[in-house]
Short mmCIF file of C-alpha atoms in Angstrom, two decimals:
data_model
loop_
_atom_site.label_atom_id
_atom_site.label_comp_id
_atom_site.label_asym_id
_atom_site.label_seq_id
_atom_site.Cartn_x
_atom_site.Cartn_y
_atom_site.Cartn_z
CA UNK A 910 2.19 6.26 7.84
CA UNK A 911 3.90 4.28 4.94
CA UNK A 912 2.15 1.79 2.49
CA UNK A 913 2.79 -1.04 4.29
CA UNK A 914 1.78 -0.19 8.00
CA UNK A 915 -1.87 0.78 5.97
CA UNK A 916 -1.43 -2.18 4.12
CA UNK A 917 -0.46 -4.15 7.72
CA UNK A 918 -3.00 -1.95 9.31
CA UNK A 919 -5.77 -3.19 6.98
CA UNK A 920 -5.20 -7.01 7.85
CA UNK A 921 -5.36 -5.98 11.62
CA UNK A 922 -9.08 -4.34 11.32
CA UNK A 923 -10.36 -7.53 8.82
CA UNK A 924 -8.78 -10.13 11.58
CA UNK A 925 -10.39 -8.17 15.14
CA UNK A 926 -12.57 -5.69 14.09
CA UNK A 927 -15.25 -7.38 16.37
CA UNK A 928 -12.88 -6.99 19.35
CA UNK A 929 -12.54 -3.43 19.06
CA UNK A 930 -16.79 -3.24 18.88
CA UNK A 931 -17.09 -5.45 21.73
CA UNK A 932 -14.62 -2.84 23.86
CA UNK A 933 -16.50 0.16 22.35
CA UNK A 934 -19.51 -1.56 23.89
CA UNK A 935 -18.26 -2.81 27.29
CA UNK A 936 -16.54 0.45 27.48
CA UNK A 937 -19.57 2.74 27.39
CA UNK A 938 -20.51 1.49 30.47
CA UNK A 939 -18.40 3.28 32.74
CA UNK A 940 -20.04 6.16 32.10
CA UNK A 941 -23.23 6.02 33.31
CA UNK A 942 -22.52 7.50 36.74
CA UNK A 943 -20.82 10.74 35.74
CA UNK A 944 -22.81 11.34 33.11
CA UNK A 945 -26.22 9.79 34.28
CA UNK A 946 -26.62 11.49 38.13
CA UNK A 947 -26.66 14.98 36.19
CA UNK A 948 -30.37 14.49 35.69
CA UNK A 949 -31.37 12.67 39.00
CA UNK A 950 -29.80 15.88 41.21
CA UNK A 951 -32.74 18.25 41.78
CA UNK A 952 -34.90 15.05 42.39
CA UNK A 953 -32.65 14.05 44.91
CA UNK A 954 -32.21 17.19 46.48
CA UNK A 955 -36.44 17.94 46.56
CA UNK A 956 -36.67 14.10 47.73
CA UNK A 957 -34.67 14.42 50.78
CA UNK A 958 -33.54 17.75 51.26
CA UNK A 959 -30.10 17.19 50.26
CA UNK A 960 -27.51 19.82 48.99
CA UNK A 961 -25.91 19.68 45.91
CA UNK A 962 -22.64 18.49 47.95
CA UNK A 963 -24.75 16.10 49.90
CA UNK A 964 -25.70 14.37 46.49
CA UNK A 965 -22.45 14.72 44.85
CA UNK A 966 -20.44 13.35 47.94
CA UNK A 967 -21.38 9.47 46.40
CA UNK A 968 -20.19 10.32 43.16
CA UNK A 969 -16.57 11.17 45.47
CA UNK A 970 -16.62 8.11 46.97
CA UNK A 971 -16.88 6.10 44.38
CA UNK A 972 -13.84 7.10 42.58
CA UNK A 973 -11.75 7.67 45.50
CA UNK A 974 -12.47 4.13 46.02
CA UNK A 975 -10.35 3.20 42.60
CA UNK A 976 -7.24 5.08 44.30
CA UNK A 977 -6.76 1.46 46.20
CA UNK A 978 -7.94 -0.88 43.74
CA UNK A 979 -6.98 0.89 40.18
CA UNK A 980 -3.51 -0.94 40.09
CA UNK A 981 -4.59 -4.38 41.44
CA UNK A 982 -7.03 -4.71 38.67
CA UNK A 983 -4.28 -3.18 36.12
CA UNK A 984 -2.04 -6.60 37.90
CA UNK A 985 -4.68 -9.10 37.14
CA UNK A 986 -5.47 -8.06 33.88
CA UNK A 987 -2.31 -8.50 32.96
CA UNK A 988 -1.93 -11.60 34.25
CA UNK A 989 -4.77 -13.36 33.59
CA UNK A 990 -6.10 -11.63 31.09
CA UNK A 991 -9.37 -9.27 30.29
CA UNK A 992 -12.32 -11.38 29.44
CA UNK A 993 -13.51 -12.96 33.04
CA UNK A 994 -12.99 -9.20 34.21
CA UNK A 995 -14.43 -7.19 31.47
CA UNK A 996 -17.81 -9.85 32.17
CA UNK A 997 -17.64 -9.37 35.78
CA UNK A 998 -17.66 -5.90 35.70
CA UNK A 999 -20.36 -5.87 33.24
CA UNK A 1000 -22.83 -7.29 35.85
CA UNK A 1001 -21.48 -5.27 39.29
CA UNK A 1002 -21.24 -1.86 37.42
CA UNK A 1003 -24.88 -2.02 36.27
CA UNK A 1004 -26.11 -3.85 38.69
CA UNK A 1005 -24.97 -1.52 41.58
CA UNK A 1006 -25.93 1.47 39.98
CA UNK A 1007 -29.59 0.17 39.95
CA UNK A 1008 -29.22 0.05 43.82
CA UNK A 1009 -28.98 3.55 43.65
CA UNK A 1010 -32.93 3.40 43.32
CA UNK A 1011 -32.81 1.93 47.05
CA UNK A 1012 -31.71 5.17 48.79
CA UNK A 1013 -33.31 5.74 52.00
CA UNK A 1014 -32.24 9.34 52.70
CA UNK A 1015 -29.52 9.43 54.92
CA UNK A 1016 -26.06 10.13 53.42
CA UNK A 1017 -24.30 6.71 55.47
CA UNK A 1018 -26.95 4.57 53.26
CA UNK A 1019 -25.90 6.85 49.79
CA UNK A 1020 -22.38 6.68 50.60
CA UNK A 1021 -22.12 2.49 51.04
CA UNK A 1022 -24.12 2.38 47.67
CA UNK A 1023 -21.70 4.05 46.00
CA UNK A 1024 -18.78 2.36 47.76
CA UNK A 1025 -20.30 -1.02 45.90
CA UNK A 1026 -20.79 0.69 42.29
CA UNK A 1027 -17.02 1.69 43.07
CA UNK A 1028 -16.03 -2.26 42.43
CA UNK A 1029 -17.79 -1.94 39.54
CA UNK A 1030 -16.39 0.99 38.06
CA UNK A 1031 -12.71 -0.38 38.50
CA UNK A 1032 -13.87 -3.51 36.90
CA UNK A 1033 -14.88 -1.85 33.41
CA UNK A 1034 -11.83 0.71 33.35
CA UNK A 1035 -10.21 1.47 30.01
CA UNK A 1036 -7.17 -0.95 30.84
CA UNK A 1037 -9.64 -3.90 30.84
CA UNK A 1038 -11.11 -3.19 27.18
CA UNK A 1039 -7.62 -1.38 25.80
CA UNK A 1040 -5.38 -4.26 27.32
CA UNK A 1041 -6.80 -6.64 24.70
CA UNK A 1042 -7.17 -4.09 21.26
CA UNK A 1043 -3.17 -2.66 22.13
CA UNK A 1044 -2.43 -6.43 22.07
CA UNK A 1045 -4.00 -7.34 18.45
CA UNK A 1046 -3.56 -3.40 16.75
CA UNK A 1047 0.34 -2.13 16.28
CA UNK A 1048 0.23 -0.27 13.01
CA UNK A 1049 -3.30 1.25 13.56
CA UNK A 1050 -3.71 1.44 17.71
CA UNK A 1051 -4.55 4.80 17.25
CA UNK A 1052 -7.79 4.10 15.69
CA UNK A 1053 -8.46 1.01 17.32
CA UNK A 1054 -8.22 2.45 20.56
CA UNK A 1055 -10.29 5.14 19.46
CA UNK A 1056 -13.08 3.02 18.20
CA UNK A 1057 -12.68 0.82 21.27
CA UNK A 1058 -13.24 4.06 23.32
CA UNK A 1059 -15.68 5.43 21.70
CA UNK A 1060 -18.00 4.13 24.36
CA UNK A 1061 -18.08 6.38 26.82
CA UNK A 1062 -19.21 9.20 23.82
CA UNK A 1063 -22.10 7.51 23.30
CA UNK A 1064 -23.13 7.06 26.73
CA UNK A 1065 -22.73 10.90 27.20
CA UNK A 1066 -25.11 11.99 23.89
CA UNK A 1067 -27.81 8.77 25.81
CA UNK A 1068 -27.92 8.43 28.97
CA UNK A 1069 -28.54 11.76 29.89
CA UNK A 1070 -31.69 12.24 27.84
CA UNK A 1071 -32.91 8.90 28.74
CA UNK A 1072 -32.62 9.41 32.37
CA UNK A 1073 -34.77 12.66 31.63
CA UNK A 1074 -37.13 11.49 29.75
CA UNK A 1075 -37.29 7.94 32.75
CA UNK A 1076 -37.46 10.29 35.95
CA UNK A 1077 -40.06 12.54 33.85
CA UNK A 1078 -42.50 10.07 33.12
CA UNK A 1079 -41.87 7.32 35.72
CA UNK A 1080 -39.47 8.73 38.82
CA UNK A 1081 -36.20 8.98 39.78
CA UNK A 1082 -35.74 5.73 41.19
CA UNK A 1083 -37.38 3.92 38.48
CA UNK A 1084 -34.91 6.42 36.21
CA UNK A 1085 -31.70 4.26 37.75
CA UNK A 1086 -33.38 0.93 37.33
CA UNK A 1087 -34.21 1.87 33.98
CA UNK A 1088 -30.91 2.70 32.97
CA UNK A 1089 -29.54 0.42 34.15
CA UNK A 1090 -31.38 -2.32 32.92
CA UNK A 1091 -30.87 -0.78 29.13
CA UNK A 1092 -26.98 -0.65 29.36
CA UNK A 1093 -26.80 -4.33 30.83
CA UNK A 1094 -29.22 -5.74 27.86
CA UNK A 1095 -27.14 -3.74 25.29
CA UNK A 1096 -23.68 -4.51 26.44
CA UNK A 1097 -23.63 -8.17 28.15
CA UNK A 1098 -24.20 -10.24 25.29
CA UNK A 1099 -21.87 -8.02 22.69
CA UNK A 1100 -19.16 -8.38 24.97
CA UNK A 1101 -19.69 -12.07 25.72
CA UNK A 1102 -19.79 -13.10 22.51
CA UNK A 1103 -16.90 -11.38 20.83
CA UNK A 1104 -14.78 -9.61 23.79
CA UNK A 1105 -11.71 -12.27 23.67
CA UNK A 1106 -8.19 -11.41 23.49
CA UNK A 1107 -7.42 -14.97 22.20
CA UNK A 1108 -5.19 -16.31 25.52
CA UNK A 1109 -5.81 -19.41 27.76
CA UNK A 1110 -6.41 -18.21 31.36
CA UNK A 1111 -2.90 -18.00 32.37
CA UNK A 1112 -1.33 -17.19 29.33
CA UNK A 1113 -1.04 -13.65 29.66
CA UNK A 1114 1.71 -13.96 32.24
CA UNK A 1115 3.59 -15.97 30.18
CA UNK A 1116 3.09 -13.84 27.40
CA UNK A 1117 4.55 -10.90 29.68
CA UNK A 1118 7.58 -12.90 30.98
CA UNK A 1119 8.42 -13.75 27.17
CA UNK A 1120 8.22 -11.69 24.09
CA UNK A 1121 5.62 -8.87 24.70
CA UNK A 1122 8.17 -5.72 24.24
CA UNK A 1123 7.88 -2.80 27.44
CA UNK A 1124 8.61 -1.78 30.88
CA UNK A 1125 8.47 -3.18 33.99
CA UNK A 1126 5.83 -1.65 36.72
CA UNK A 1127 9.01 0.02 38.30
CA UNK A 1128 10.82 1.05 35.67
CA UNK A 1129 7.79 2.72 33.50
CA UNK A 1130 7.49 4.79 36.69
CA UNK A 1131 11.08 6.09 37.27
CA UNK A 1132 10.38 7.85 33.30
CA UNK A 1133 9.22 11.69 32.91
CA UNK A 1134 6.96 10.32 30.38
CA UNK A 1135 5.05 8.36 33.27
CA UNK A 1136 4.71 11.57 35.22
CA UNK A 1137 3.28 13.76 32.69
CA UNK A 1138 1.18 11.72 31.60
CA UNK A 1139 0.09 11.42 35.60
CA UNK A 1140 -0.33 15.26 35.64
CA UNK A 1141 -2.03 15.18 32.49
CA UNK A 1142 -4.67 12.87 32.70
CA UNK A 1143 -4.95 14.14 36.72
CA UNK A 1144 -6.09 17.30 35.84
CA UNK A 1145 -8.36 15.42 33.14
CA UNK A 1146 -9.93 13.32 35.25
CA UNK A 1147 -11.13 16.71 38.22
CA UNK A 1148 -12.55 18.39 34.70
CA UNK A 1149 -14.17 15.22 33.52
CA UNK A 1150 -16.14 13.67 36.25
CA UNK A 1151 -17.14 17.46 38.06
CA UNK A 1152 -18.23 18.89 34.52
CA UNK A 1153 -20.16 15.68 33.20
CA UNK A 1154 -21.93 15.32 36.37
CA UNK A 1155 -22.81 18.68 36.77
CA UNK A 1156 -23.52 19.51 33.11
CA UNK A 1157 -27.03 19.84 32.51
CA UNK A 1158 -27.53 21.29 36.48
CA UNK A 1159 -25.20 24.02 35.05
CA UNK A 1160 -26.81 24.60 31.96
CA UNK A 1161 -30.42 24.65 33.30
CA UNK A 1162 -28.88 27.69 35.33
CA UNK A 1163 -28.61 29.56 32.59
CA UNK A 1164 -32.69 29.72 32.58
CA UNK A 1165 -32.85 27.08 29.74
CA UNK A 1166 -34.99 24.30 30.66
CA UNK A 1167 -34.40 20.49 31.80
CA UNK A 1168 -35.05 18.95 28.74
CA UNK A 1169 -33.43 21.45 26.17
CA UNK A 1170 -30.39 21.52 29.09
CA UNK A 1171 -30.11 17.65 28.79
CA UNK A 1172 -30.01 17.84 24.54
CA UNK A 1173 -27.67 20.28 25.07
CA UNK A 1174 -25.54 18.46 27.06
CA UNK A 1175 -25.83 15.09 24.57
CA UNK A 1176 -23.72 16.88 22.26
CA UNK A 1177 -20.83 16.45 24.38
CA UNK A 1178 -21.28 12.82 23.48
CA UNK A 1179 -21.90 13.24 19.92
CA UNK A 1180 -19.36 15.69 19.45
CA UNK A 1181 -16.92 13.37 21.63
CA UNK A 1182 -17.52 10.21 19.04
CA UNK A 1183 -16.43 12.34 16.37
CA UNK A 1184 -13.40 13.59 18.13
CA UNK A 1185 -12.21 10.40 19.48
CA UNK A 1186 -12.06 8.37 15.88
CA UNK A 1187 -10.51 11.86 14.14
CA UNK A 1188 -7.91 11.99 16.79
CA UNK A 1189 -7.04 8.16 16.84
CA UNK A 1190 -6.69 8.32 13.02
CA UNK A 1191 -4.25 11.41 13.71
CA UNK A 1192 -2.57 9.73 16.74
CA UNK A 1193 -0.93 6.81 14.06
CA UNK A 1194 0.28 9.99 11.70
CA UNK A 1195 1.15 13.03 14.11
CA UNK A 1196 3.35 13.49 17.91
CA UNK A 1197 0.24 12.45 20.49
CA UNK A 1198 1.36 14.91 22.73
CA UNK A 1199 0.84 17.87 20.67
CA UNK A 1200 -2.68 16.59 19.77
CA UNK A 1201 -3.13 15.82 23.64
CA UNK A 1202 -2.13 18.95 24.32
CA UNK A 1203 -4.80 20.60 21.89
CA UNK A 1204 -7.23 18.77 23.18
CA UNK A 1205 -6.55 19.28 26.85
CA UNK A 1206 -6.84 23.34 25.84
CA UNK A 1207 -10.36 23.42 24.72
CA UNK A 1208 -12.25 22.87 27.38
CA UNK A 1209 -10.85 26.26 28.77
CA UNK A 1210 -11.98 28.16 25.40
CA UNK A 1211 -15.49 26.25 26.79
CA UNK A 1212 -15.38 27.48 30.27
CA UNK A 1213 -14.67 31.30 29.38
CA UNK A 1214 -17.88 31.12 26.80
CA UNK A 1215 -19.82 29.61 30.17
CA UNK A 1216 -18.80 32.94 32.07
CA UNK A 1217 -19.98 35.09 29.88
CA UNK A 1218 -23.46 36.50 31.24
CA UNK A 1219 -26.53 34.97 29.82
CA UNK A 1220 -24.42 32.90 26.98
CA UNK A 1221 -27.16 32.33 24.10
CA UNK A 1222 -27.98 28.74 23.06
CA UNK A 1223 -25.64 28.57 19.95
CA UNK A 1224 -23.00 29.60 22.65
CA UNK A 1225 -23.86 27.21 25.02
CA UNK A 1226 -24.08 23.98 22.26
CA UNK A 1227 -19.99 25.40 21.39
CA UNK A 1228 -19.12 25.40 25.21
CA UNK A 1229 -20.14 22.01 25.19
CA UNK A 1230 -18.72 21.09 21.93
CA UNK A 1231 -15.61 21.89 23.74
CA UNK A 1232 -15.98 19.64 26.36
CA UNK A 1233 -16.86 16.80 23.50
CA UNK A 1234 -13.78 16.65 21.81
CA UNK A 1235 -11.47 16.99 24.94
CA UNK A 1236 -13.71 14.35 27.05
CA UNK A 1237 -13.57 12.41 23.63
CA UNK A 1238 -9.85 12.71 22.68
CA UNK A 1239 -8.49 13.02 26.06
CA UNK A 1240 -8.06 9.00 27.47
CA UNK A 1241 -7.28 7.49 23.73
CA UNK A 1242 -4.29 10.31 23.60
CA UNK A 1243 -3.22 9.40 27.24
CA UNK A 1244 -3.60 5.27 26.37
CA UNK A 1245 -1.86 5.51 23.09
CA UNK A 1246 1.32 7.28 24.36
CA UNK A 1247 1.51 5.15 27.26
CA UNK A 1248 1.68 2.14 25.33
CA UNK A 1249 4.03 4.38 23.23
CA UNK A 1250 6.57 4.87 25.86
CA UNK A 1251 5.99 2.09 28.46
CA UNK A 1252 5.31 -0.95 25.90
CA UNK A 1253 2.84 -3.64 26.56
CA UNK A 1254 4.61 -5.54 29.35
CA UNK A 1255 3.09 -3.55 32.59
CA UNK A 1256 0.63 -1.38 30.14
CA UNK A 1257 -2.39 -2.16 32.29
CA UNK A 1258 -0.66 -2.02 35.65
CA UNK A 1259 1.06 1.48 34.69
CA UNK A 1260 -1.76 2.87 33.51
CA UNK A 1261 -3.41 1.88 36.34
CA UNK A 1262 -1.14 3.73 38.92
CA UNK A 1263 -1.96 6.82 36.34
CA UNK A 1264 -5.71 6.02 36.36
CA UNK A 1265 -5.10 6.00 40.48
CA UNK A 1266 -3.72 9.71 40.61
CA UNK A 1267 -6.80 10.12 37.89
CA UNK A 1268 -9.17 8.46 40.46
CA UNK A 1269 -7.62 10.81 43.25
CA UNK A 1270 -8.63 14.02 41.45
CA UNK A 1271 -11.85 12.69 40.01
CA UNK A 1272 -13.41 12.28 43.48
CA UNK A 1273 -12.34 15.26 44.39
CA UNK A 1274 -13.93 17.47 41.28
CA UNK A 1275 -17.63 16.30 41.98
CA UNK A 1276 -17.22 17.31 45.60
CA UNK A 1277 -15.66 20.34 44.99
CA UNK A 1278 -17.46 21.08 42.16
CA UNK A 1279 -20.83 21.06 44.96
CA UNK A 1280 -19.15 22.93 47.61
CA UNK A 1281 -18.69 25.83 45.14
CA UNK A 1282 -21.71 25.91 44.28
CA UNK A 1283 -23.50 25.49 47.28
CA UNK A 1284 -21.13 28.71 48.40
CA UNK A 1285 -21.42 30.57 45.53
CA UNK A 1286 -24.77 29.94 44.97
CA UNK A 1287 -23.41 29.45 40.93
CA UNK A 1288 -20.86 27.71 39.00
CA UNK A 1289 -18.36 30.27 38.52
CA UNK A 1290 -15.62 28.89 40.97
CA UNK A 1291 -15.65 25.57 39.10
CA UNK A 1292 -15.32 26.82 35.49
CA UNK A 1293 -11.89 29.11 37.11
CA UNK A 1294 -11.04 26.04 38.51
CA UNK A 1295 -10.82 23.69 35.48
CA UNK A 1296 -9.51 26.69 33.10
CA UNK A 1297 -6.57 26.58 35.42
CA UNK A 1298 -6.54 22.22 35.46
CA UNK A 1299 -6.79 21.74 32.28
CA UNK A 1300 -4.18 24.58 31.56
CA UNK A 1301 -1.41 22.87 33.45
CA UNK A 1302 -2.91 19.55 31.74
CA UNK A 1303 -2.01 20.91 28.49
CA UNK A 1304 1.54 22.03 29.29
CA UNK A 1305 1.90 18.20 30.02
CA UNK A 1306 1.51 16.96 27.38
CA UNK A 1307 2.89 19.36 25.28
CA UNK A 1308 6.23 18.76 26.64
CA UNK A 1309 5.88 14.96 25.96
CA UNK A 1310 8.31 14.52 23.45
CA UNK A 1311 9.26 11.34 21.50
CA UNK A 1312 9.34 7.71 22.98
CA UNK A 1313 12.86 6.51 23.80
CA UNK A 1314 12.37 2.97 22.58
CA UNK A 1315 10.55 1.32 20.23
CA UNK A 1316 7.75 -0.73 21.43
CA UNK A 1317 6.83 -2.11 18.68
CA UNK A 1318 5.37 -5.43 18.27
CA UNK A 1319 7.16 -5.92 15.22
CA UNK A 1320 10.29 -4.70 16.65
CA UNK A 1321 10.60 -7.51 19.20
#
């Protein structure tokens, strides 16, 4: 980075720093299914005599769901801009996973609740909150994308110790409420107040018809850089969503118990914070697809230390520190080279069609993820399973390369 893109770089952080919080905030809520039902899953299974697929076949749902829907909010955002979305999805995502506290037993009643905290989860994806900071942050994105998704770290170091500590001392289904109520009183008024990308309704069409630099829908999908970074983030999104669901089941397992298996497990998030800002500072100095493909490696390095028989707790805390800084790196790398190679023009409707493959795989892991297990009678399969993911993941994005245009705001 030269002396005047810090320089340039410095002006963009004093004029929208308080966007980039207000996305950090609104963005840590689309976490709080894969990383809060960890906790709730014995409950659930005692309550009702449910399997561990039985349970995890919601979590499925709800992000096969995004496979139709993923694009189509990618198309409005970048028409009409973020705000009215980034609000509404504030209230559904929260809101529905409260419901959750309603189940009845039967798996027809689990499955439509998740089907409605699907909406919500499409409503608070990363294109909503990264639409607006890409559009404001050219010489440091890196960062500011970082810091804007640096959310979902902090929901995995909170949510799963405060759903612990909810369903020990008042019940599982007060456990949801309770969540959810704590994520809607810390994010809704952040976001209203300072989440604005600074268009008119309307205006961001224009903006994309006129001088915002990119790709069109069609044309940022005929690229290879489009497909790796489908691959990529694919095999991402299966080790995501079936390890942070199944994290502190996995590690209680080991004979640790609930509690020390939920602390445990918040280091993912802590370590994940961490990894996400270091990274996005990299991202504006080094190729992201060599740092991607770092990344992407680690959480094999954490899956072979989870195979070893009875893994001590210093061993366990690295495993998991693994997971951290891929889970935490992972989405900034993928959302900084897209806008990177594909420009700003279709960013949120091109990442969405990536997000859509991502949405594919993701509710397949969870499923998959309880099948083995319920099989097995252990974990084992699923660990083999992502080693080999996040493997091909890393090859990805390894063989990136350099963008073929400049995107540049600047530039155009």
């Amino acid at each position: 980075m030269q002396a005047g893109d810090r320089k340039a770089g410095a002006v963009e952080w004093r004029a929208y720093w308080p966007l980039t919080l207000a996305a950090l905030v609104g963005y840590s809520t689309i976490g709080l299914q894969s990383y809060g039902i960890g906790p709730f899953v014995p409950h659930l299974e005692q309550a009702f005599g449910w399997t561990r697929t039985d349970v995890m076949i919601g979590l499925s749902l709800s992000n096969a769901v995004g496979v139709f829907l993923n694009i189509l909010i990618g198309m409005i955002v970048d028409r009409f801009g973020p705000r009215r979305v980034a609000l509404t999805g504030l209230l559904v995502k929260t809101g529905s996973f409260a419901l959750l506290a309603t189940a009845t037993g039967t798996l027809l009643n689990w499955s439509l609740l998740w089907m409605v905290l699907a909406v919500g989860v499409v409503l608070v994806q990363s294109t909503v909150w990264t639409s607006a900071v890409a559009a404001r942050f050219d010489h440091s994105r890196g960062l500011a994308m970082a810091v804007a998704l640096s959310g979902t770290p902090i929901t995995a170091a909170v949510v799963p110790v405060l759903a612990t500590w909810l369903i020990g001392d008042y019940g599982w289904r007060v456990g949801f409420v309770g969540v959810a109520g704590v994520w809607i009183l810390a994010t809704f008024p952040v976001v209203f107040l300072f989440f604005r990308d600074g268009r008119k309704p309307g205006e961001a069409a224009q903006v994309v018809a006129g001088p915002v630099p990119g790709l069109t829908l069609r044309e940022g999908m005929r690229t290879a850089a489009f497909w790796r970074l489908l691959v990529a983030f694919g095999a991402f999104s299966l080790y995501n969503m079936a390890m942070s669901a199944n994290l502190v089941p996995l590690l209680s397992e080991t004979g640790i118990g609930p509690m020390q298996a939920a602390r445990i497990a918040s280091v993912m998030g802590l370590v994940g914070i961490v990894a996400r800002l270091t990274v996005g500072f990299l991202l504006d100095r080094f190729p992201g697809g060599l740092l991607g493909a770092a990344t992407q490696f680690l959480p094999v390095i954490g899956c072979a230390i989870l195979l070893l028989d009875a893994p001590s707790v210093l061993l366990l805390t690295l495993a998991v520190a693994c997971f951290g800084i891929a889970t935490g790196a992972e989405i900034d790398v993928a959302l900084y080279l897209a806008t990177r190679h594909f420009g700003l023009r279709a960013f949120a409707a091109l990442f969405g069609a990536i997000i859509t493959f991502g949405a594919i795989n993701a509710a397949i892991g969870p499923y998959v993820a309880g099948w083995l297990h319920d099989r097995s009678g252990n974990y084992d399969g699923l660990l083999v399973t992502v080693m080999v993911a996040m493997t091909i993941g890393a090859v990805a994005m390894a063989t990136m390369g350099r963008p073929k245009h400049d995107w540049r705001l600047e530039a155009h």
